[in-house]
Amino acid sequence: MIQEFLKVPASTLWLAASQTIYMVCFSLLAGTVLGMALALVMVLTRPYGLLANRPIFFVVSSAVNIVRSVPFIILLVAIMPFTKFVVGTRIGTTAALVPLIVNIAPYLARLFENSILEVSEGIIEAAKSMGATTWQTIWHFLLPEARASLVLSVTTGTIGLLGSTAMAGVIGAGGVGNLAINYGYERLNMPLMAVTVLILVVAVQLIQTFGNIAAQKLRHLS
Amino acid sequence: MEEIIRFENVDKIFQNRKMSVTACKNIDLTVNKGDIFGVLGYSGAGKSTLIRMINALEKPTAGKVVVRGRPISELTGRELRLARKDIAMIFQQFNLLNSRTVFQNAAMPLVLNHVPKAEIKRRVDEILDFVELTDKAEAYSAKLSGGQMQRVGIARALTTNPSILLCDEPTSALDPKTQDSILGLLQKINRELAVTVVIITHQVGIVQKICNKAAVMENGRVVETGEVRAIFAKPRHPITKVFVDAVIDTSIPRLVLAEAQAARGAQRIVSVRVLGGNVCDTFVPDLAARFPVEVKTLSLSVNEIQEDVLSVFNLQLIGPEEETQKVLSYLGTRYDYEEIGADWSL
Ligand SMILES: Nc1ncnc2c1ncn2[C@@H]1O[C@H](COP(=O)(O)OP(=O)(O)OP(=O)(O)O)[C@@H](O)[C@H]1O
Ligand SMILES: [Mg+2]
């Protein structure tokens, strides 16, 4: 049934979906870890931060800006040698993970940085007055207080990633977005195009709704 | 009396690229063990900066701050963190963790000290009972009233049995009734747990209610300091007078004063502050019996300070110049008095 309507085998569709899910989940996981590390470095070393350090802050913050200013489609191609070095190949779904992570980590880093900076100065003051170490301040004060906002940041990042995976088709990564471009756009398969777009729209809605609900729960206000 | 906090010629200057602000200047101050020490001053006087130097949230630009014999202003790293664990602090905006329950908030200093779970439970239950919040233990702090939030702040501050409690405007965000209950709690902490309390405020009423010692600040300087009773009995600095006058009524109703001033004959009008015991009934007759002068009471206010009585008598002394002069010198040796001139107006 699917096959007749969309003019592609169902297995193609499933493969595309699983490729997208694989790319989003893996790069989200790695990007979150990396992004959080970068965010913490920036929060701590920024002027008046707990470990204020101008050179480190300048370097990390600039690096984040530079990577963020490169459009993903260019990044994808530009870091191919690096990709090859890390995963041993320049093309395919796994090869796409490298640029995806390089792209999303600085983006998440900025979002996380903002979330953590939203925590009031008074909370940090309280932590200091209790004699908390820097690590304790992060773990017991900053992250718990920022967690609702952090969840929303991850949500935004996930949706951004979903968009990026479509472009990863350029290096043969497959995925739902790529399906829409290859079959839908280039072969003028309108039904397929419509269905893939619909799938993406629904996915974005679900992710956002889930993120909002989780954040609301974490705020303990309801 | 044993000293617990000492400021030695402390300056604090905030410097940035554009300008420098002198928040504290030439501060010399001693707080003794067991004091409830009030720091009184208007906004921007430097009170917060002063109290924040006691736990080294700010470091002096000159001089040093000594807490329990150790120069906290010179400690760093682990030594500083350990020293801070003995100096708890509560805040005007409470600064509680919204993501945590009342119990978890109160437990935080113990968690930071790696205290075992069972011990935390025992200690936090005990302290929540002390601040009367046992029934709210599992509530999230965002859903509490302001007074309850400050009680959580106090519980959190006390869990580790600190010897000093710093309070930066602890009741300024609260209504008067709640304010009183928090002040009562601070007093209870001071008495029952032997915690030295330093409290910052712009409300002289708080100093009157619970402090035994106080310092008055203006433009970064301590302009007056001492026993609260003495400060109220005899405020010296103009700004102290303004503060004290806000709670101790020294005025004479305009009509009464005008009538007194209109009286013919030699007379003087004086305002006398008498501290110590209730002398409402005895003061004027005693004065009249000592001197051949007619003593009329124009107005009188009786005030409680530190479990003592401060009376302000506004008196009209009628009699020959040399006799009223003797009364004034008698008053001058014993009390604080102020002569109210003919041009004195309210
Ligand atoms: N971090 C800072 N950087 C620059 N200036 C500061 C800083 N903290 C305080 N000041 C300045 O120092 C002065 C004293 O401030 P402080 O907060 O100690 O006053 P305060 O008596 O506590 O006032 P309030 O009652 O408004 O809290 C003010 O002029 C203030 O602007
Ligand atoms: Mg202040």
PDB file of C-alpha atoms in Angstrom, chain B residues 149-311:
ATOM      1  CA  MET B 149      11.064  30.745  52.785  1.00  0.00           C
ATOM      2  CA  GLN B 150      13.148  32.728  55.247  1.00  0.00           C
ATOM      3  CA  ARG B 151      12.596  29.999  57.841  1.00  0.00           C
ATOM      4  CA  VAL B 152      13.991  27.507  55.349  1.00  0.00           C
ATOM      5  CA  GLY B 153      16.918  29.871  54.815  1.00  0.00           C
ATOM      6  CA  ILE B 154      17.469  29.948  58.558  1.00  0.00           C
ATOM      7  CA  ALA B 155      17.156  26.169  58.866  1.00  0.00           C
ATOM      8  CA  ARG B 156      19.683  25.748  56.068  1.00  0.00           C
ATOM      9  CA  ALA B 157      22.028  28.174  57.782  1.00  0.00           C
ATOM     10  CA  LEU B 158      21.820  26.372  61.110  1.00  0.00           C
ATOM     11  CA  THR B 159      22.115  22.703  60.111  1.00  0.00           C
ATOM     12  CA  THR B 160      25.876  22.708  60.515  1.00  0.00           C
ATOM     13  CA  ASN B 161      25.821  24.444  63.927  1.00  0.00           C
ATOM     14  CA  PRO B 162      27.721  27.572  62.885  1.00  0.00           C
ATOM     15  CA  SER B 163      28.950  30.009  65.505  1.00  0.00           C
ATOM     16  CA  ILE B 164      28.027  33.094  63.475  1.00  0.00           C
ATOM     17  CA  LEU B 165      24.878  33.909  61.513  1.00  0.00           C
ATOM     18  CA  LEU B 166      25.050  36.786  59.034  1.00  0.00           C
ATOM     19  CA  CYS B 167      21.707  38.303  58.024  1.00  0.00           C
ATOM     20  CA  ASP B 168      21.539  40.747  55.108  1.00  0.00           C
ATOM     21  CA  GLU B 169      18.170  42.495  55.371  1.00  0.00           C
ATOM     22  CA  PRO B 170      16.510  39.217  56.391  1.00  0.00           C
ATOM     23  CA  THR B 171      13.041  40.670  56.812  1.00  0.00           C
ATOM     24  CA  SER B 172      12.904  43.451  54.234  1.00  0.00           C
ATOM     25  CA  ALA B 173      10.816  41.365  51.843  1.00  0.00           C
ATOM     26  CA  LEU B 174       8.276  40.465  54.537  1.00  0.00           C
ATOM     27  CA  ASP B 175       5.139  42.007  56.023  1.00  0.00           C
ATOM     28  CA  PRO B 176       5.369  43.414  59.578  1.00  0.00           C
ATOM     29  CA  LYS B 177       3.796  40.439  61.320  1.00  0.00           C
ATOM     30  CA  THR B 178       5.983  37.899  59.541  1.00  0.00           C
ATOM     31  CA  GLN B 179       8.920  40.196  60.155  1.00  0.00           C
ATOM     32  CA  ASP B 180       8.306  39.978  63.896  1.00  0.00           C
ATOM     33  CA  SER B 181       8.134  36.203  63.856  1.00  0.00           C
ATOM     34  CA  ILE B 182      11.450  35.992  61.997  1.00  0.00           C
ATOM     35  CA  LEU B 183      13.052  38.454  64.412  1.00  0.00           C
ATOM     36  CA  GLY B 184      11.739  36.356  67.294  1.00  0.00           C
ATOM     37  CA  LEU B 185      13.310  33.302  65.704  1.00  0.00           C
ATOM     38  CA  LEU B 186      16.673  35.065  65.348  1.00  0.00           C
ATOM     39  CA  GLN B 187      16.503  35.973  69.024  1.00  0.00           C
ATOM     40  CA  LYS B 188      15.720  32.377  69.930  1.00  0.00           C
ATOM     41  CA  ILE B 189      18.704  31.208  67.864  1.00  0.00           C
ATOM     42  CA  ASN B 190      20.945  33.664  69.660  1.00  0.00           C
ATOM     43  CA  ARG B 191      19.764  32.617  73.109  1.00  0.00           C
ATOM     44  CA  GLU B 192      19.183  28.901  72.793  1.00  0.00           C
ATOM     45  CA  LEU B 193      21.881  27.966  70.318  1.00  0.00           C
ATOM     46  CA  ALA B 194      24.440  30.591  71.405  1.00  0.00           C
ATOM     47  CA  VAL B 195      24.917  31.847  67.860  1.00  0.00           C
ATOM     48  CA  THR B 196      26.383  35.306  67.348  1.00  0.00           C
ATOM     49  CA  VAL B 197      24.104  37.207  64.966  1.00  0.00           C
ATOM     50  CA  VAL B 198      25.068  40.105  62.713  1.00  0.00           C
ATOM     51  CA  ILE B 199      22.052  41.727  61.147  1.00  0.00           C
ATOM     52  CA  ILE B 200      21.985  44.419  58.500  1.00  0.00           C
ATOM     53  CA  THR B 201      19.005  46.659  58.163  1.00  0.00           C
ATOM     54  CA  HIS B 202      17.738  50.087  57.251  1.00  0.00           C
ATOM     55  CA  GLN B 203      14.929  49.697  59.784  1.00  0.00           C
ATOM     56  CA  VAL B 204      15.863  51.117  63.169  1.00  0.00           C
ATOM     57  CA  GLY B 205      12.906  49.248  64.698  1.00  0.00           C
ATOM     58  CA  ILE B 206      14.723  45.954  64.160  1.00  0.00           C
ATOM     59  CA  VAL B 207      17.759  47.202  66.014  1.00  0.00           C
ATOM     60  CA  GLN B 208      15.531  48.445  68.820  1.00  0.00           C
ATOM     61  CA  LYS B 209      13.744  45.099  69.067  1.00  0.00           C
ATOM     62  CA  ILE B 210      16.527  42.561  69.034  1.00  0.00           C
ATOM     63  CA  CYS B 211      20.047  44.009  68.912  1.00  0.00           C
ATOM     64  CA  ASN B 212      22.257  44.576  71.930  1.00  0.00           C
ATOM     65  CA  LYS B 213      24.992  46.354  69.942  1.00  0.00           C
ATOM     66  CA  ALA B 214      24.857  48.365  66.804  1.00  0.00           C
ATOM     67  CA  ALA B 215      26.877  50.348  64.313  1.00  0.00           C
ATOM     68  CA  VAL B 216      25.457  53.154  62.218  1.00  0.00           C
ATOM     69  CA  MET B 217      26.880  53.610  58.730  1.00  0.00           C
ATOM     70  CA  GLU B 218      26.878  56.523  56.347  1.00  0.00           C
ATOM     71  CA  ASN B 219      28.802  56.828  53.077  1.00  0.00           C
ATOM     72  CA  GLY B 220      30.929  53.788  53.817  1.00  0.00           C
ATOM     73  CA  ARG B 221      31.953  54.902  57.298  1.00  0.00           C
ATOM     74  CA  VAL B 222      30.827  53.700  60.688  1.00  0.00           C
ATOM     75  CA  VAL B 223      29.733  56.972  62.268  1.00  0.00           C
ATOM     76  CA  GLU B 224      28.590  55.597  65.586  1.00  0.00           C
ATOM     77  CA  THR B 225      28.839  52.303  67.384  1.00  0.00           C
ATOM     78  CA  GLY B 226      28.147  50.876  70.807  1.00  0.00           C
ATOM     79  CA  GLU B 227      25.464  49.436  73.064  1.00  0.00           C
ATOM     80  CA  VAL B 228      22.032  49.886  71.579  1.00  0.00           C
ATOM     81  CA  ARG B 229      20.757  51.249  74.907  1.00  0.00           C
ATOM     82  CA  ALA B 230      23.459  53.888  74.938  1.00  0.00           C
ATOM     83  CA  ILE B 231      22.922  54.822  71.309  1.00  0.00           C
ATOM     84  CA  PHE B 232      19.218  55.277  71.880  1.00  0.00           C
ATOM     85  CA  ALA B 233      19.726  57.132  75.126  1.00  0.00           C
ATOM     86  CA  LYS B 234      22.235  59.487  73.601  1.00  0.00           C
ATOM     87  CA  PRO B 235      22.472  59.482  69.812  1.00  0.00           C
ATOM     88  CA  ARG B 236      25.491  61.601  68.868  1.00  0.00           C
ATOM     89  CA  HIS B 237      25.735  61.655  65.101  1.00  0.00           C
ATOM     90  CA  PRO B 238      23.025  63.529  63.160  1.00  0.00           C
ATOM     91  CA  ILE B 239      22.162  60.458  61.094  1.00  0.00           C
ATOM     92  CA  THR B 240      21.816  58.377  64.248  1.00  0.00           C
ATOM     93  CA  LYS B 241      19.444  61.014  65.598  1.00  0.00           C
ATOM     94  CA  VAL B 242      17.338  60.758  62.468  1.00  0.00           C
ATOM     95  CA  PHE B 243      17.157  56.977  62.834  1.00  0.00           C
ATOM     96  CA  VAL B 244      16.417  57.034  66.550  1.00  0.00           C
ATOM     97  CA  ASP B 245      13.818  59.786  66.218  1.00  0.00           C
ATOM     98  CA  ALA B 246      11.899  57.536  63.863  1.00  0.00           C
ATOM     99  CA  VAL B 247      11.046  55.207  66.740  1.00  0.00           C
ATOM    100  CA  ILE B 248      11.534  57.319  69.871  1.00  0.00           C
ATOM    101  CA  ASP B 249       9.051  60.142  69.975  1.00  0.00           C
ATOM    102  CA  THR B 250      10.796  63.280  71.218  1.00  0.00           C
ATOM    103  CA  SER B 251       8.401  65.802  69.779  1.00  0.00           C
ATOM    104  CA  ILE B 252       6.299  68.371  71.559  1.00  0.00           C
ATOM    105  CA  PRO B 253       2.943  69.050  69.979  1.00  0.00           C
ATOM    106  CA  ARG B 254       3.159  72.433  68.271  1.00  0.00           C
ATOM    107  CA  LEU B 255       0.238  73.912  70.218  1.00  0.00           C
ATOM    108  CA  VAL B 256       1.676  72.857  73.564  1.00  0.00           C
ATOM    109  CA  LEU B 257       5.067  74.321  72.708  1.00  0.00           C
ATOM    110  CA  ALA B 258       3.619  77.582  71.461  1.00  0.00           C
ATOM    111  CA  GLU B 259       1.595  77.963  74.632  1.00  0.00           C
ATOM    112  CA  ALA B 260       4.634  77.243  76.812  1.00  0.00           C
ATOM    113  CA  GLN B 261       6.787  79.703  74.898  1.00  0.00           C
ATOM    114  CA  ALA B 262       4.140  82.376  75.183  1.00  0.00           C
ATOM    115  CA  ALA B 263       4.233  82.214  78.998  1.00  0.00           C
ATOM    116  CA  ARG B 264       5.720  85.282  80.611  1.00  0.00           C
ATOM    117  CA  GLY B 265       8.697  85.206  82.925  1.00  0.00           C
ATOM    118  CA  ALA B 266      12.041  83.432  82.995  1.00  0.00           C
ATOM    119  CA  GLN B 267      11.831  79.892  81.714  1.00  0.00           C
ATOM    120  CA  ARG B 268      13.576  77.201  79.742  1.00  0.00           C
ATOM    121  CA  ILE B 269      12.308  74.285  77.729  1.00  0.00           C
ATOM    122  CA  VAL B 270      14.408  71.120  77.729  1.00  0.00           C
ATOM    123  CA  SER B 271      14.152  67.619  76.361  1.00  0.00           C
ATOM    124  CA  VAL B 272      15.687  65.017  78.700  1.00  0.00           C
ATOM    125  CA  ARG B 273      16.352  61.362  77.901  1.00  0.00           C
ATOM    126  CA  VAL B 274      16.364  59.104  80.919  1.00  0.00           C
ATOM    127  CA  LEU B 275      17.457  55.485  80.561  1.00  0.00           C
ATOM    128  CA  GLY B 276      16.976  52.860  83.235  1.00  0.00           C
ATOM    129  CA  GLY B 277      13.807  51.759  84.969  1.00  0.00           C
ATOM    130  CA  ASN B 278      10.425  53.352  84.982  1.00  0.00           C
ATOM    131  CA  VAL B 279      10.752  56.935  86.208  1.00  0.00           C
ATOM    132  CA  CYS B 280       7.489  58.311  84.839  1.00  0.00           C
ATOM    133  CA  ASP B 281       6.089  59.153  88.209  1.00  0.00           C
ATOM    134  CA  THR B 282       9.231  60.005  90.113  1.00  0.00           C
ATOM    135  CA  PHE B 283      11.439  62.015  87.787  1.00  0.00           C
ATOM    136  CA  VAL B 284       9.620  65.333  87.763  1.00  0.00           C
ATOM    137  CA  PRO B 285       8.687  65.436  91.466  1.00  0.00           C
ATOM    138  CA  ASP B 286      12.282  64.570  92.298  1.00  0.00           C
ATOM    139  CA  LEU B 287      13.564  67.426  90.161  1.00  0.00           C
ATOM    140  CA  ALA B 288      11.062  69.844  91.669  1.00  0.00           C
ATOM    141  CA  ALA B 289      12.070  68.794  95.170  1.00  0.00           C
ATOM    142  CA  ARG B 290      15.771  69.402  94.512  1.00  0.00           C
ATOM    143  CA  PHE B 291      15.497  72.870  93.042  1.00  0.00           C
ATOM    144  CA  PRO B 292      13.307  75.875  93.741  1.00  0.00           C
ATOM    145  CA  VAL B 293      11.992  75.723  90.189  1.00  0.00           C
ATOM    146  CA  GLU B 294       8.567  74.924  88.841  1.00  0.00           C
ATOM    147  CA  VAL B 295       8.768  71.884  86.553  1.00  0.00           C
ATOM    148  CA  LYS B 296       5.987  71.319  84.048  1.00  0.00           C
ATOM    149  CA  THR B 297       5.786  68.285  81.789  1.00  0.00           C
ATOM    150  CA  LEU B 298       4.944  69.315  78.222  1.00  0.00           C
ATOM    151  CA  SER B 299       5.106  65.852  76.773  1.00  0.00           C
ATOM    152  CA  LEU B 300       6.470  62.464  77.659  1.00  0.00           C
ATOM    153  CA  SER B 301       7.256  59.318  75.770  1.00  0.00           C
ATOM    154  CA  VAL B 302       8.135  55.969  77.327  1.00  0.00           C
ATOM    155  CA  ASN B 303       9.928  53.388  75.209  1.00  0.00           C
ATOM    156  CA  GLU B 304      11.266  49.886  75.633  1.00  0.00           C
ATOM    157  CA  ILE B 305      14.857  49.202  74.597  1.00  0.00           C
ATOM    158  CA  GLN B 306      16.740  46.014  75.308  1.00  0.00           C
ATOM    159  CA  GLU B 307      14.513  45.141  78.252  1.00  0.00           C
ATOM    160  CA  ASP B 308      14.978  48.565  79.732  1.00  0.00           C
ATOM    161  CA  VAL B 309      12.960  51.760  79.702  1.00  0.00           C
ATOM    162  CA  LEU B 310      13.935  54.955  77.917  1.00  0.00           C
ATOM    163  CA  SER B 311      11.806  57.949  78.869  1.00  0.00           C
TER     164      SER B 311
END
